[in-house]
Amino acid sequence: MKITLISSSLKVGGAERVMSIVANYWAARGWQITILTFDDGSLPPFYDLDKRIEHRCLGLKIQSGYGISALRKNLRQIKLLKQAIIASRPKLVISFVSTVNIMTLLACWGINVPTIVSEQVYPAFNGLSKIAQFLQKWTYRRATLITVQTHSGLSFFPAAQGYETLVMPNPIALPESEAIESQLYTDDRHLLAIGKLIPQKGFDLLIKAFAQVCDTHPEWTLTILGEGEMRAELEDLCSQLQLQDRVHMPGVVRNVDAHLRKADIFVLSSRFEGFPVTLCEAMACGVPVIAADCLSGPREIVHNGVDGLLVVSENVDALAVGLDMLMSDPVKRQYFSHYAPRVIDRFGIDPVMAMWDGAIRQSIDRYSNKG
């Protein structure tokens, strides 16, 4: 099987990580995998790729936005992308993230190949302009299949309007170590959060919630892994709340498993999500989790009160109450820690890649019958 995968880059990020996981899985099966990225290759991929994968950096200079002027400027880039797709001679093309999906579907116009586009965030929050939303609705009807991460995303691309859509959760890579339980007998305790330092992730809400409970729990610290545009703002907030010694932001790290092994609680404070892989990975490691019940994702992953705790989203007080409850209750943490790894049964690599196998067969068959 020859498959071409398309993304803006392979820098650190959820969509990029998912693409590297599926690409490596298929390469290990002996499939011929080509990855096309829009970047110029000046930075190496953040995620390791199987040596059998061909990775081509196209150096495409895509204009931000999808207005008429930007679209004109992008026509040349679309042509270059089309040439690269044809050169890879795929039996199937798969692209990731809304803006890349639009460019890919335009580039695939006239190419005799089925195309799957993968949405990697809740469609209501994809950040597309009105022109881009129009282009998305128009081009997505040409996709052989659209994958969305959760059932709540299906309503954005209804079959009655000509869309072929399938729920495809992100696969969870098994942790390097076996599931762990909360470290009950150490002198210090650790809250952990992971994600880009951007408004979506709600780390400002988390820091404010931690400030409400930290005096009651002096042995606890909060570590936020990631980098982004809000670093200065979050550091200022920590200073204002006198949390400089209690909140740590070491940036992007490669040894996420090591941090998960030290964590007593994982916190997802997002304002919105798609399908938060970091939440699943924490659960797979047996880390008790607290997640904001935001639109899309957490409620389809966490069984509230069984393998984790859901709290009202974008509510500092609710998050603080949840933190206080779980920080105060080692028995509850042990209970969540015991049941959380069962998330692998639903979203581990094997079950999700079996779903991908079905989607690929379905797409190729549908395209062949259409032709």
C-alpha positions as a Markdown table, in Angstrom:
| # | Residue | x | y | z |
|---|---|---|---|---|
| 1 | Met | 0.0 | 0.0 | 0.0 |
| 2 | Lys | 1.4 | 3.4 | -1.0 |
| 3 | Ile | 0.0 | 6.3 | 1.2 |
| 4 | Thr | 1.0 | 9.9 | 1.1 |
| 5 | Leu | 0.4 | 11.9 | 4.3 |
| 6 | Ile | 0.3 | 15.7 | 4.2 |
| 7 | Ser | 0.9 | 18.2 | 7.1 |
| 8 | Ser | 2.2 | 21.7 | 7.6 |
| 9 | Ser | 5.2 | 20.4 | 9.5 |
| 10 | Leu | 6.4 | 17.8 | 11.9 |
| 11 | Lys | 7.1 | 20.2 | 14.8 |
| 12 | Val | 5.8 | 19.5 | 18.3 |
| 13 | Gly | 2.0 | 19.3 | 18.3 |
| 14 | Gly | -0.9 | 17.0 | 18.6 |
| 15 | Ala | -1.7 | 16.5 | 14.9 |
| 16 | Glu | 1.9 | 16.1 | 14.1 |
| 17 | Arg | 2.3 | 13.4 | 16.8 |
| 18 | Val | -0.7 | 11.5 | 15.5 |
| 19 | Met | 0.6 | 11.6 | 12.0 |
| 20 | Ser | 4.0 | 10.3 | 13.1 |
| 21 | Ile | 2.3 | 7.4 | 15.0 |
| 22 | Val | 0.1 | 6.3 | 12.1 |
| 23 | Ala | 3.0 | 6.7 | 9.6 |
| 24 | Asn | 5.4 | 4.6 | 11.7 |
| 25 | Tyr | 2.7 | 1.9 | 12.2 |
| 26 | Trp | 2.1 | 1.5 | 8.5 |
| 27 | Ala | 5.8 | 1.6 | 7.7 |
| 28 | Ala | 6.4 | -1.2 | 10.1 |
| 29 | Arg | 3.8 | -3.2 | 8.2 |
| 30 | Gly | 5.8 | -2.7 | 5.1 |
| 31 | Trp | 3.6 | -0.1 | 3.5 |
| 32 | Gln | 5.3 | 2.6 | 1.4 |
| 33 | Ile | 4.7 | 5.9 | 3.2 |
| 34 | Thr | 5.6 | 9.4 | 2.0 |
| 35 | Ile | 5.1 | 12.4 | 4.2 |
| 36 | Leu | 4.9 | 15.8 | 2.5 |
| 37 | Thr | 5.2 | 18.9 | 4.8 |
| 38 | Phe | 5.0 | 22.6 | 3.9 |
| 39 | Asp | 8.1 | 23.6 | 5.9 |
| 40 | Asp | 11.5 | 24.1 | 4.4 |
| 41 | Gly | 13.3 | 21.4 | 6.4 |
| 42 | Ser | 15.5 | 23.8 | 8.3 |
| 43 | Leu | 14.4 | 22.1 | 11.6 |
| 44 | Pro | 14.4 | 18.3 | 12.0 |
| 45 | Pro | 11.1 | 16.6 | 12.8 |
| 46 | Phe | 10.3 | 16.7 | 16.5 |
| 47 | Tyr | 9.0 | 13.1 | 16.4 |
| 48 | Asp | 11.0 | 10.1 | 15.4 |
| 49 | Leu | 10.1 | 8.6 | 12.0 |
| 50 | Asp | 10.7 | 5.1 | 10.8 |
| 51 | Lys | 13.7 | 5.1 | 8.4 |
| 52 | Arg | 11.6 | 3.5 | 5.7 |
| 53 | Ile | 9.4 | 6.7 | 5.5 |
| 54 | Glu | 10.2 | 9.2 | 2.8 |
| 55 | His | 9.8 | 12.7 | 4.2 |
| 56 | Arg | 9.8 | 15.6 | 1.7 |
| 57 | Cys | 9.9 | 19.2 | 2.9 |
| 58 | Leu | 8.3 | 21.3 | 0.1 |
| 59 | Gly | 9.2 | 24.8 | 1.3 |
| 60 | Leu | 5.7 | 26.1 | 0.5 |
| 61 | Lys | 5.1 | 29.7 | 1.5 |
| 62 | Ile | 1.4 | 29.6 | 2.2 |
| 63 | Gln | -0.2 | 33.0 | 2.7 |
| 64 | Ser | -2.1 | 33.3 | 6.0 |
| 65 | Gly | -5.9 | 33.4 | 5.5 |
| 66 | Tyr | -7.9 | 32.3 | 2.6 |
| 67 | Gly | -9.2 | 35.5 | 1.1 |
| 68 | Ile | -9.3 | 36.0 | -2.6 |
| 69 | Ser | -5.9 | 37.8 | -2.7 |
| 70 | Ala | -4.3 | 35.1 | -0.5 |
| 71 | Leu | -5.8 | 32.4 | -2.6 |
| 72 | Arg | -4.3 | 33.9 | -5.8 |
| 73 | Lys | -0.9 | 34.0 | -4.2 |
| 74 | Asn | -1.4 | 30.4 | -3.1 |
| 75 | Leu | -2.2 | 29.0 | -6.6 |
| 76 | Arg | 1.5 | 28.5 | -7.3 |
| 77 | Gln | 1.9 | 26.7 | -4.0 |
| 78 | Ile | -1.1 | 24.5 | -4.7 |
| 79 | Lys | 0.5 | 23.6 | -8.1 |
| 80 | Leu | 3.8 | 22.6 | -6.4 |
| 81 | Leu | 1.9 | 20.5 | -3.8 |
| 82 | Lys | 0.0 | 18.8 | -6.7 |
| 83 | Gln | 3.3 | 18.0 | -8.4 |
| 84 | Ala | 4.7 | 16.5 | -5.2 |
| 85 | Ile | 1.5 | 14.4 | -4.7 |
| 86 | Ile | 1.7 | 13.0 | -8.2 |
| 87 | Ala | 5.4 | 12.3 | -7.9 |
| 88 | Ser | 4.7 | 10.2 | -4.7 |
| 89 | Arg | 2.3 | 8.0 | -6.8 |
| 90 | Pro | 0.0 | 7.2 | -3.9 |
| 91 | Lys | -2.9 | 4.9 | -3.8 |
| 92 | Leu | -4.4 | 7.1 | -1.1 |
| 93 | Val | -3.8 | 10.6 | 0.3 |
| 94 | Ile | -4.4 | 11.6 | 3.9 |
| 95 | Ser | -4.1 | 15.2 | 5.1 |
| 96 | Phe | -4.3 | 16.7 | 8.6 |
| 97 | Val | -5.7 | 19.9 | 10.0 |
| 98 | Ser | -8.3 | 22.2 | 8.3 |
| 99 | Thr | -6.1 | 24.6 | 6.4 |
| 100 | Val | -3.9 | 21.9 | 5.1 |
| 101 | Asn | -6.9 | 19.8 | 4.2 |
| 102 | Ile | -8.3 | 22.7 | 2.0 |
| 103 | Met | -5.0 | 23.1 | 0.2 |
| 104 | Thr | -4.7 | 19.3 | -0.3 |
| 105 | Leu | -8.2 | 18.9 | -1.7 |
| 106 | Leu | -7.5 | 21.8 | -4.1 |
| 107 | Ala | -4.2 | 20.2 | -5.1 |
| 108 | Cys | -5.8 | 16.8 | -5.7 |
| 109 | Trp | -8.3 | 18.3 | -8.1 |
| 110 | Gly | -8.0 | 16.1 | -11.3 |
| 111 | Ile | -5.7 | 13.5 | -9.6 |
| 112 | Asn | -7.2 | 10.1 | -9.8 |
| 113 | Val | -6.7 | 9.2 | -6.1 |
| 114 | Pro | -9.0 | 8.9 | -3.0 |
| 115 | Thr | -8.4 | 11.5 | -0.4 |
| 116 | Ile | -9.1 | 11.4 | 3.4 |
| 117 | Val | -9.0 | 14.7 | 5.4 |
| 118 | Ser | -8.6 | 14.5 | 9.1 |
| 119 | Glu | -10.0 | 17.2 | 11.4 |
| 120 | Gln | -7.8 | 17.6 | 14.5 |
| 121 | Val | -9.8 | 20.0 | 16.5 |
| 122 | Tyr | -13.5 | 20.5 | 17.2 |
| 123 | Pro | -14.7 | 22.1 | 13.9 |
| 124 | Ala | -16.5 | 25.0 | 15.6 |
| 125 | Phe | -13.0 | 26.2 | 16.9 |
| 126 | Asn | -10.9 | 25.7 | 13.8 |
| 127 | Gly | -10.2 | 29.4 | 13.5 |
| 128 | Leu | -11.0 | 29.6 | 9.8 |
| 129 | Ser | -12.1 | 32.9 | 8.3 |
| 130 | Lys | -15.5 | 33.2 | 6.6 |
| 131 | Ile | -13.9 | 32.8 | 3.2 |
| 132 | Ala | -12.0 | 29.7 | 4.4 |
| 133 | Gln | -15.1 | 28.3 | 6.0 |
| 134 | Phe | -16.8 | 28.6 | 2.5 |
| 135 | Leu | -13.8 | 26.9 | 0.9 |
| 136 | Gln | -13.9 | 24.1 | 3.5 |
| 137 | Lys | -17.6 | 23.4 | 2.9 |
| 138 | Trp | -17.0 | 23.4 | -0.8 |
| 139 | Thr | -13.8 | 21.3 | -0.9 |
| 140 | Tyr | -14.7 | 18.9 | 1.8 |
| 141 | Arg | -17.5 | 17.6 | -0.4 |
| 142 | Arg | -14.8 | 16.4 | -2.8 |
| 143 | Ala | -13.1 | 14.4 | 0.0 |
| 144 | Thr | -13.6 | 10.7 | -0.2 |
| 145 | Leu | -13.8 | 10.6 | 3.6 |
| 146 | Ile | -13.7 | 13.2 | 6.4 |
| 147 | Thr | -12.6 | 12.0 | 9.8 |
| 148 | Val | -13.6 | 13.8 | 13.0 |
| 149 | Gln | -12.2 | 13.0 | 16.4 |
| 150 | Thr | -15.4 | 12.7 | 18.4 |
| 151 | His | -19.1 | 12.0 | 17.8 |
| 152 | Ser | -19.9 | 15.7 | 18.6 |
| 153 | Gly | -18.0 | 16.7 | 15.4 |
| 154 | Leu | -20.2 | 14.7 | 13.1 |
| 155 | Ser | -23.0 | 17.3 | 13.0 |
| 156 | Phe | -20.6 | 19.8 | 11.2 |
| 157 | Phe | -20.4 | 17.6 | 8.1 |
| 158 | Pro | -23.9 | 16.0 | 7.7 |
| 159 | Ala | -24.4 | 13.2 | 5.1 |
| 160 | Ala | -27.5 | 15.0 | 3.9 |
| 161 | Gln | -25.2 | 17.8 | 2.5 |
| 162 | Gly | -23.0 | 15.4 | 0.6 |
| 163 | Tyr | -20.3 | 14.7 | 3.2 |
| 164 | Glu | -18.9 | 11.3 | 4.0 |
| 165 | Thr | -17.8 | 11.4 | 7.6 |
| 166 | Leu | -16.4 | 9.0 | 10.2 |
| 167 | Val | -15.4 | 9.3 | 13.9 |
| 168 | Met | -11.7 | 8.5 | 14.2 |
| 169 | Pro | -10.1 | 9.1 | 17.7 |
| 170 | Asn | -6.4 | 9.7 | 18.0 |
| 171 | Pro | -4.3 | 6.6 | 18.9 |
| 172 | Ile | -2.5 | 6.4 | 22.2 |
| 173 | Ala | 1.1 | 5.2 | 22.1 |
| 174 | Leu | 1.7 | 2.8 | 24.9 |
| 175 | Pro | 3.8 | 4.4 | 27.7 |
| 176 | Glu | 7.4 | 3.1 | 28.0 |
| 177 | Ser | 6.7 | 1.9 | 31.6 |
| 178 | Glu | 3.9 | -0.1 | 33.0 |
| 179 | Ala | 0.9 | 1.7 | 34.5 |
| 180 | Ile | 1.9 | 3.4 | 37.8 |
| 181 | Glu | -0.1 | 4.4 | 40.9 |
| 182 | Ser | 0.0 | 7.7 | 42.7 |
| 183 | Gln | 3.2 | 8.0 | 44.7 |
| 184 | Leu | 1.6 | 8.0 | 48.2 |
| 185 | Tyr | 4.7 | 7.7 | 50.3 |
| 186 | Thr | 6.8 | 10.6 | 48.9 |
| 187 | Asp | 7.2 | 13.9 | 50.7 |
| 188 | Asp | 6.2 | 16.0 | 47.7 |
| 189 | Arg | 3.3 | 15.9 | 45.3 |
| 190 | His | 3.1 | 16.9 | 41.7 |
| 191 | Leu | 0.3 | 18.3 | 39.5 |
| 192 | Leu | 1.1 | 18.0 | 35.8 |
| 193 | Ala | -0.3 | 19.7 | 32.7 |
| 194 | Ile | 0.9 | 19.5 | 29.1 |
| 195 | Gly | 0.1 | 21.6 | 26.0 |
| 196 | Lys | 1.0 | 24.7 | 24.0 |
| 197 | Leu | 1.0 | 27.9 | 26.0 |
| 198 | Ile | -2.0 | 29.3 | 24.2 |
| 199 | Pro | -5.5 | 30.5 | 25.3 |
| 200 | Gln | -7.1 | 27.2 | 24.2 |
| 201 | Lys | -5.4 | 25.2 | 26.9 |
| 202 | Gly | -6.7 | 27.3 | 29.8 |
| 203 | Phe | -3.4 | 27.3 | 31.8 |
| 204 | Asp | -4.3 | 30.8 | 33.1 |
| 205 | Leu | -7.5 | 29.2 | 34.6 |
| 206 | Leu | -5.4 | 26.3 | 36.0 |
| 207 | Ile | -2.9 | 28.7 | 37.7 |
| 208 | Lys | -5.7 | 30.7 | 39.2 |
| 209 | Ala | -7.4 | 27.5 | 40.5 |
| 210 | Phe | -4.1 | 26.2 | 41.9 |
| 211 | Ala | -3.6 | 29.6 | 43.7 |
| 212 | Gln | -6.9 | 29.0 | 45.5 |
| 213 | Val | -5.8 | 25.6 | 47.0 |
| 214 | Cys | -2.0 | 25.7 | 47.2 |
| 215 | Asp | -1.9 | 27.1 | 50.8 |
| 216 | Thr | -4.0 | 24.1 | 51.9 |
| 217 | His | -1.6 | 21.8 | 50.2 |
| 218 | Pro | 1.9 | 23.1 | 50.7 |
| 219 | Glu | 3.5 | 19.9 | 49.5 |
| 220 | Trp | 2.1 | 20.2 | 46.0 |
| 221 | Thr | 3.7 | 21.9 | 43.0 |
| 222 | Leu | 2.3 | 22.4 | 39.4 |
| 223 | Thr | 4.4 | 21.8 | 36.3 |
| 224 | Ile | 3.2 | 22.8 | 32.9 |
| 225 | Leu | 5.1 | 21.3 | 29.9 |
| 226 | Gly | 5.0 | 23.2 | 26.6 |
| 227 | Glu | 5.8 | 26.5 | 24.9 |
| 228 | Gly | 3.8 | 29.2 | 23.2 |
| 229 | Glu | 2.7 | 32.8 | 22.9 |
| 230 | Met | 1.3 | 33.0 | 26.5 |
| 231 | Arg | 4.5 | 32.3 | 28.3 |
| 232 | Ala | 5.2 | 35.9 | 29.4 |
| 233 | Glu | 1.5 | 36.3 | 30.4 |
| 234 | Leu | 1.5 | 33.1 | 32.5 |
| 235 | Glu | 4.8 | 34.0 | 34.2 |
| 236 | Asp | 3.4 | 37.4 | 35.1 |
| 237 | Leu | 0.3 | 35.7 | 36.5 |
| 238 | Cys | 2.4 | 33.4 | 38.6 |
| 239 | Ser | 4.3 | 36.5 | 39.9 |
| 240 | Gln | 1.1 | 38.3 | 40.8 |
| 241 | Leu | -0.2 | 35.3 | 42.7 |
| 242 | Gln | 3.3 | 34.7 | 44.3 |
| 243 | Leu | 3.5 | 31.2 | 42.8 |
| 244 | Gln | 7.0 | 31.5 | 41.3 |
| 245 | Asp | 8.3 | 28.7 | 43.5 |
| 246 | Arg | 5.2 | 26.5 | 43.1 |
| 247 | Val | 4.6 | 26.6 | 39.4 |
| 248 | His | 7.2 | 25.4 | 36.9 |
| 249 | Met | 7.2 | 25.8 | 33.1 |
| 250 | Pro | 10.3 | 24.1 | 31.7 |
| 251 | Gly | 9.2 | 24.3 | 28.1 |
| 252 | Val | 9.0 | 21.5 | 25.5 |
| 253 | Val | 10.5 | 18.2 | 26.7 |
| 254 | Arg | 11.0 | 14.9 | 25.0 |
| 255 | Asn | 10.9 | 12.7 | 28.1 |
| 256 | Val | 7.1 | 13.2 | 28.8 |
| 257 | Asp | 7.0 | 9.7 | 30.2 |
| 258 | Ala | 9.5 | 10.6 | 32.9 |
| 259 | His | 7.3 | 13.5 | 34.0 |
| 260 | Leu | 4.2 | 11.4 | 33.9 |
| 261 | Arg | 5.9 | 8.8 | 36.2 |
| 262 | Lys | 6.5 | 11.6 | 38.7 |
| 263 | Ala | 2.9 | 13.0 | 38.5 |
| 264 | Asp | 0.4 | 12.4 | 41.2 |
| 265 | Ile | -2.4 | 14.1 | 39.2 |
| 266 | Phe | -2.7 | 15.2 | 35.6 |
| 267 | Val | -4.9 | 18.2 | 34.8 |
| 268 | Leu | -6.5 | 19.2 | 31.5 |
| 269 | Ser | -7.9 | 22.7 | 31.8 |
| 270 | Ser | -8.7 | 23.4 | 28.2 |
| 271 | Arg | -11.4 | 25.8 | 27.0 |
| 272 | Phe | -11.9 | 23.5 | 24.0 |
| 273 | Glu | -10.3 | 20.4 | 22.5 |
| 274 | Gly | -10.4 | 18.0 | 19.7 |
| 275 | Phe | -9.3 | 14.7 | 21.1 |
| 276 | Pro | -6.6 | 15.4 | 23.8 |
| 277 | Val | -4.0 | 12.7 | 23.4 |
| 278 | Thr | -2.1 | 13.9 | 26.5 |
| 279 | Leu | -5.1 | 13.2 | 28.7 |
| 280 | Cys | -5.3 | 9.6 | 27.3 |
| 281 | Glu | -1.5 | 9.1 | 27.7 |
| 282 | Ala | -1.7 | 10.2 | 31.4 |
| 283 | Met | -4.5 | 7.7 | 32.0 |
| 284 | Ala | -2.6 | 5.0 | 30.2 |
| 285 | Cys | 0.2 | 5.6 | 32.6 |
| 286 | Gly | -2.2 | 5.2 | 35.5 |
| 287 | Val | -2.1 | 8.9 | 36.5 |
| 288 | Pro | -5.3 | 10.2 | 38.2 |
| 289 | Val | -6.8 | 12.9 | 36.0 |
| 290 | Ile | -9.0 | 15.9 | 36.3 |
| 291 | Ala | -10.3 | 17.3 | 33.0 |
| 292 | Ala | -12.5 | 20.3 | 32.1 |
| 293 | Asp | -15.7 | 19.0 | 30.5 |
| 294 | Cys | -15.1 | 21.2 | 27.5 |
| 295 | Leu | -16.7 | 20.8 | 24.1 |
| 296 | Ser | -15.4 | 17.7 | 22.4 |
| 297 | Gly | -13.0 | 15.2 | 23.8 |
| 298 | Pro | -12.9 | 14.7 | 27.6 |
| 299 | Arg | -16.5 | 13.5 | 28.1 |
| 300 | Glu | -15.8 | 10.8 | 25.5 |
| 301 | Ile | -12.6 | 9.7 | 27.2 |
| 302 | Val | -13.2 | 10.0 | 31.0 |
| 303 | His | -15.8 | 8.0 | 32.8 |
| 304 | Asn | -16.6 | 10.6 | 35.5 |
| 305 | Gly | -16.0 | 9.3 | 39.0 |
| 306 | Val | -14.6 | 5.9 | 37.7 |
| 307 | Asp | -11.3 | 6.5 | 35.9 |
| 308 | Gly | -11.1 | 10.3 | 36.3 |
| 309 | Leu | -12.9 | 13.5 | 37.3 |
| 310 | Leu | -14.7 | 15.9 | 35.0 |
| 311 | Val | -15.3 | 19.5 | 36.1 |
| 312 | Val | -17.2 | 22.4 | 34.6 |
| 313 | Ser | -15.1 | 24.0 | 31.9 |
| 314 | Glu | -13.9 | 27.6 | 32.0 |
| 315 | Asn | -14.7 | 27.8 | 35.7 |
| 316 | Val | -11.8 | 28.5 | 38.1 |
| 317 | Asp | -13.8 | 27.8 | 41.2 |
| 318 | Ala | -15.0 | 24.4 | 39.9 |
| 319 | Leu | -11.5 | 23.4 | 38.9 |
| 320 | Ala | -10.2 | 24.5 | 42.3 |
| 321 | Val | -12.8 | 22.4 | 44.1 |
| 322 | Gly | -11.9 | 19.4 | 41.9 |
| 323 | Leu | -8.2 | 19.9 | 42.6 |
| 324 | Asp | -8.7 | 20.2 | 46.3 |
| 325 | Met | -10.9 | 17.1 | 46.4 |
| 326 | Leu | -8.4 | 14.9 | 44.6 |
| 327 | Met | -5.3 | 16.4 | 46.2 |
| 328 | Ser | -6.9 | 15.6 | 49.6 |
| 329 | Asp | -7.9 | 12.0 | 48.9 |
| 330 | Pro | -5.1 | 9.5 | 48.2 |
| 331 | Val | -7.7 | 6.6 | 48.2 |
| 332 | Lys | -9.6 | 8.3 | 45.4 |
| 333 | Arg | -6.3 | 8.8 | 43.5 |
| 334 | Gln | -5.5 | 5.1 | 43.9 |
| 335 | Tyr | -9.0 | 4.2 | 42.6 |
| 336 | Phe | -8.7 | 6.4 | 39.5 |
| 337 | Ser | -5.1 | 5.1 | 39.0 |
| 338 | His | -6.4 | 1.5 | 38.9 |
| 339 | Tyr | -9.1 | 2.1 | 36.3 |
| 340 | Ala | -7.5 | 4.8 | 34.1 |
| 341 | Pro | -5.2 | 2.5 | 32.1 |
| 342 | Arg | -8.3 | 0.8 | 30.6 |
| 343 | Val | -8.4 | 3.7 | 28.2 |
| 344 | Ile | -5.9 | 1.7 | 26.1 |
| 345 | Asp | -8.7 | -0.8 | 25.4 |
| 346 | Arg | -10.7 | 1.9 | 23.6 |
| 347 | Phe | -8.0 | 4.2 | 22.2 |
| 348 | Gly | -4.8 | 2.2 | 22.1 |
| 349 | Ile | -2.8 | 1.9 | 18.8 |
| 350 | Asp | -4.2 | -1.5 | 17.9 |
| 351 | Pro | -8.0 | -0.7 | 18.1 |
| 352 | Val | -7.6 | 2.8 | 16.5 |
| 353 | Met | -5.4 | 1.5 | 13.7 |
| 354 | Ala | -7.9 | -1.2 | 13.0 |
| 355 | Met | -10.4 | 1.6 | 12.5 |
| 356 | Trp | -8.0 | 3.3 | 10.1 |
| 357 | Asp | -7.7 | 0.0 | 8.2 |
| 358 | Gly | -11.5 | 0.0 | 7.8 |
| 359 | Ala | -11.5 | 3.7 | 6.7 |
| 360 | Ile | -8.8 | 3.1 | 4.1 |
| 361 | Arg | -10.6 | 0.1 | 2.6 |
| 362 | Gln | -13.9 | 2.0 | 2.6 |
| 363 | Ser | -12.3 | 5.0 | 0.9 |
| 364 | Ile | -10.6 | 3.0 | -1.8 |
| 365 | Asp | -13.7 | 0.9 | -2.5 |
| 366 | Arg | -16.0 | 3.9 | -2.6 |
| 367 | Tyr | -13.6 | 5.7 | -5.0 |
| 368 | Ser | -13.3 | 2.7 | -7.2 |
| 369 | Asn | -17.1 | 2.3 | -7.4 |
| 370 | Lys | -17.5 | 6.0 | -8.0 |
| 371 | Gly | -15.1 | 5.7 | -10.9 |
